[in-house]
PDB file of C-alpha atoms in Angstrom:
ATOM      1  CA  UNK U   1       7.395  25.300 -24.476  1.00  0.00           C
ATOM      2  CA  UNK U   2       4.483  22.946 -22.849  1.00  0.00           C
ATOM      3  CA  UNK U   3       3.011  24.107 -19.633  1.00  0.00           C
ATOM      4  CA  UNK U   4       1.099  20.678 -19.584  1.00  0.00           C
ATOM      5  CA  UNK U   5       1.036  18.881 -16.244  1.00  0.00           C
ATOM      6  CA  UNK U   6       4.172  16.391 -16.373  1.00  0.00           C
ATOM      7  CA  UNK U   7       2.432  13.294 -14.355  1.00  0.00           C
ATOM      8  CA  UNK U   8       5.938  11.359 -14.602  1.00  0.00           C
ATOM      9  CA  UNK U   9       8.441  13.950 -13.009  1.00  0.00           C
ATOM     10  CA  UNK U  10       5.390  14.030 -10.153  1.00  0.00           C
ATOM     11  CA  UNK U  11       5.513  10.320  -9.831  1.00  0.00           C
ATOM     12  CA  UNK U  12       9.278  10.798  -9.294  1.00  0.00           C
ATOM     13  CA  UNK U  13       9.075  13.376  -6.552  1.00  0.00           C
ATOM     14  CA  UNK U  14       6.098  11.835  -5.150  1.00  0.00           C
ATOM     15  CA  UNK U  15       7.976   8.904  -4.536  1.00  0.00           C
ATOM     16  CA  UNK U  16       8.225   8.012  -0.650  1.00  0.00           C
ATOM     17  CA  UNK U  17      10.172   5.423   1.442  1.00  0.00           C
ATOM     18  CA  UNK U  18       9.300   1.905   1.334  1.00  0.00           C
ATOM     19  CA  UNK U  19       7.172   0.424   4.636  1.00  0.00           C
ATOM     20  CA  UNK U  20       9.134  -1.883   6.205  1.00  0.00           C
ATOM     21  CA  UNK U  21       8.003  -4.341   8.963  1.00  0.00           C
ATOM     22  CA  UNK U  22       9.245  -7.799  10.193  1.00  0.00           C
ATOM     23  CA  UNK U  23       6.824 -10.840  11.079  1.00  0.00           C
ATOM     24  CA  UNK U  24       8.509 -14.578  12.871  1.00  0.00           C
ATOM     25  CA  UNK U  25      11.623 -12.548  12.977  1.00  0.00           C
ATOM     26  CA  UNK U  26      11.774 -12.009   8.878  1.00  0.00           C
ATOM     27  CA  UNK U  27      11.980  -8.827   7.483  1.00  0.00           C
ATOM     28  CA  UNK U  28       9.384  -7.459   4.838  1.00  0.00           C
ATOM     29  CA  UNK U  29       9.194  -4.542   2.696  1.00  0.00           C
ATOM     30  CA  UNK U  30       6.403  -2.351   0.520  1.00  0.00           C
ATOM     31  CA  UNK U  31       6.250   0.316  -1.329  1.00  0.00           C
ATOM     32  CA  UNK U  32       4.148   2.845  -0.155  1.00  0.00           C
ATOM     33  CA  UNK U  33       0.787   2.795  -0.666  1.00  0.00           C
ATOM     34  CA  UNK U  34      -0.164   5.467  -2.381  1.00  0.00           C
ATOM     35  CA  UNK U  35       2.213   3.799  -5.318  1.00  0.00           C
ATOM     36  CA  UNK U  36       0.489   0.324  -6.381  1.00  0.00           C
ATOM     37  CA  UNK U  37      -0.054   0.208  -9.459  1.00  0.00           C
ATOM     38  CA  UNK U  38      -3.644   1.889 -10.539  1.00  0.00           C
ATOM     39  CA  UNK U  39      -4.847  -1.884 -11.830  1.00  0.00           C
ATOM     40  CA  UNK U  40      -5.446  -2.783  -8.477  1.00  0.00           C
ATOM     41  CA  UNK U  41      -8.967  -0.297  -8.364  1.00  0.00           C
ATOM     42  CA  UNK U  42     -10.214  -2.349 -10.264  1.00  0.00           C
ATOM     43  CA  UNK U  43     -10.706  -5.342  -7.664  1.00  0.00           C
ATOM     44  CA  UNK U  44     -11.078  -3.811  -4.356  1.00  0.00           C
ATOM     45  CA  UNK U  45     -13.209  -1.169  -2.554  1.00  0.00           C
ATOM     46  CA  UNK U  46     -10.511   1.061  -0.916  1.00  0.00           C
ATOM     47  CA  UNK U  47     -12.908   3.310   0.528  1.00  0.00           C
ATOM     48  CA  UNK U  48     -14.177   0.433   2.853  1.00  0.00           C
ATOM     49  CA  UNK U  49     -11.786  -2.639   2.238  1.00  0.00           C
ATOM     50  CA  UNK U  50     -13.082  -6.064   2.826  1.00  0.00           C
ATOM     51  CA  UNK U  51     -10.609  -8.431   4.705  1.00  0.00           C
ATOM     52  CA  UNK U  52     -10.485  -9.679   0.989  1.00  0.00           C
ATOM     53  CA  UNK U  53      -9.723  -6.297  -0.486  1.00  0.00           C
ATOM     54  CA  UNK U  54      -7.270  -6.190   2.640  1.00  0.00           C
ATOM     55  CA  UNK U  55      -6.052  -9.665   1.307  1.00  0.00           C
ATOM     56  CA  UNK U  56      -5.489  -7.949  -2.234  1.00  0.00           C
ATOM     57  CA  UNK U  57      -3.858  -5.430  -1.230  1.00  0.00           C
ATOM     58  CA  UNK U  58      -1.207  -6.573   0.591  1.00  0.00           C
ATOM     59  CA  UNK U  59      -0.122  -9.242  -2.295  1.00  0.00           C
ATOM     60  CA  UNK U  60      -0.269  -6.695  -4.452  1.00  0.00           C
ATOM     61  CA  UNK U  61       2.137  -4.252  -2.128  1.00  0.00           C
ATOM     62  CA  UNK U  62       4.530  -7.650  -1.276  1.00  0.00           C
ATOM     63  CA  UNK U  63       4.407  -8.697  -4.716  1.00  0.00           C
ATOM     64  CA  UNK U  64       7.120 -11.704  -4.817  1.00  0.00           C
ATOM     65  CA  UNK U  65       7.183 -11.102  -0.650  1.00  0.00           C
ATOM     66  CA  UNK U  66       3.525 -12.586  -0.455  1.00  0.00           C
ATOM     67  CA  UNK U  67       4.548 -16.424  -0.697  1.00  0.00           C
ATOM     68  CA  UNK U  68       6.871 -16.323   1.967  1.00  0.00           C
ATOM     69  CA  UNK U  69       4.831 -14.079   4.351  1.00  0.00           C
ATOM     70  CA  UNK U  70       1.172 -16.462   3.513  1.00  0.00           C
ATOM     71  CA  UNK U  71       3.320 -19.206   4.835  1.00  0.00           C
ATOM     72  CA  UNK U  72       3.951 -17.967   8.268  1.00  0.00           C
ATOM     73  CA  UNK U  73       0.861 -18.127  10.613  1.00  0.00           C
ATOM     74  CA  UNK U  74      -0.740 -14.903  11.830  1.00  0.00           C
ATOM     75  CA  UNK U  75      -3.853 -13.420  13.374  1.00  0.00           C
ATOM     76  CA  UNK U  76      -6.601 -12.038  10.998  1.00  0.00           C
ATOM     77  CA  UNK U  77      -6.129  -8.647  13.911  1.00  0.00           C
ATOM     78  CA  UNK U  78      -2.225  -8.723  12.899  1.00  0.00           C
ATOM     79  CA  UNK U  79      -3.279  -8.285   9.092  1.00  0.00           C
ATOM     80  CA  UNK U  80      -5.686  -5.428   9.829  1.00  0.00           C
ATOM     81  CA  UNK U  81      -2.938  -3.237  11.970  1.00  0.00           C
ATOM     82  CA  UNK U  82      -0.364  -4.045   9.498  1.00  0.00           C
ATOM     83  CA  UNK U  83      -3.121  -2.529   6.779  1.00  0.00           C
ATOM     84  CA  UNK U  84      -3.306   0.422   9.330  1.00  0.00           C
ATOM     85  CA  UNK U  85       0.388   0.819   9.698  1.00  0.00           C
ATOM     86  CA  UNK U  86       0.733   0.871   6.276  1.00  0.00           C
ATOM     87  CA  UNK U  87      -1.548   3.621   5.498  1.00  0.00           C
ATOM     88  CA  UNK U  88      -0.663   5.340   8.171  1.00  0.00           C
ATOM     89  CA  UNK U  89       3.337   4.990   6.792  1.00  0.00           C
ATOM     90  CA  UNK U  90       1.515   6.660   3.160  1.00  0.00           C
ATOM     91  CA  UNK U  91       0.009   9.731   5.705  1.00  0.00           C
ATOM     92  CA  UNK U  92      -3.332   9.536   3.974  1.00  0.00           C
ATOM     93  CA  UNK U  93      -5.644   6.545   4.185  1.00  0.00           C
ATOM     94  CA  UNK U  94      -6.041   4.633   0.514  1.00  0.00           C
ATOM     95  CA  UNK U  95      -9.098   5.640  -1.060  1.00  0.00           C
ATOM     96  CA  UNK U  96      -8.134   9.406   0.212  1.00  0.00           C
ATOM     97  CA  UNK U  97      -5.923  11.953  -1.214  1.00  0.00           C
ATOM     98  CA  UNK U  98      -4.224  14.856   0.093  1.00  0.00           C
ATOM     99  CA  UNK U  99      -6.668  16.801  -2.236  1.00  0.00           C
ATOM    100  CA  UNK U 100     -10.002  15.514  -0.124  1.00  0.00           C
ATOM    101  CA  UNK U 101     -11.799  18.893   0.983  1.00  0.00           C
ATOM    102  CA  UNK U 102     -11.558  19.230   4.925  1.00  0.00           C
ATOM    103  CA  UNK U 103     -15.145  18.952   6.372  1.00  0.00           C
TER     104      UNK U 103
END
């Protein structure tokens, strides 16, 4: 019998509810946060996102979403507190884990 770590049944557990949010009265949703795929390190800075990490981020999360929501006009302030409520819907900011030591 293995005692290694089993990262798949993890995934599985780990798995939280989508973040849903509506914008001109059209409903959105992503999954959360912590679940994009791990490709997407390799283009942004999480631990201090640029608006175009921010950008990146949020295609990546509305994946076949992101044409329809580009179209619809909205402040660059809108984008940044969806970002926020997004992370805040994962309970630990990207580029953070629930493993981070408590300073």
């Amino acid at each position: 019998m293995s005692n290694a770590f089993d990262l798949d049944v993890w995934v599985k557990e780990a798995r939280k509810e989508p973040f849903r949010f509506t914008l001109s009265g059209l409903a959105f949703e992503m999954p959360a946060a912590g679940e994009l795929d791990k490709s997407v390190l390799s283009t942004v800075n999480v631990d201090n996102p640029s608006a175009r990490d921010i950008e990146t981020l949020l295609k990546s999360g509305l994946g076949d979403q992101w044409s329809k929501f580009d179209a619809i006009p909205a402040p660059l302030a809108a984008l940044g507190e969806l970002f926020r409520q997004w992370q805040k819907h994962e309970g630990t900011p990207l580029g953070e884990s629930s493993a981070s030591a408590d300073s």
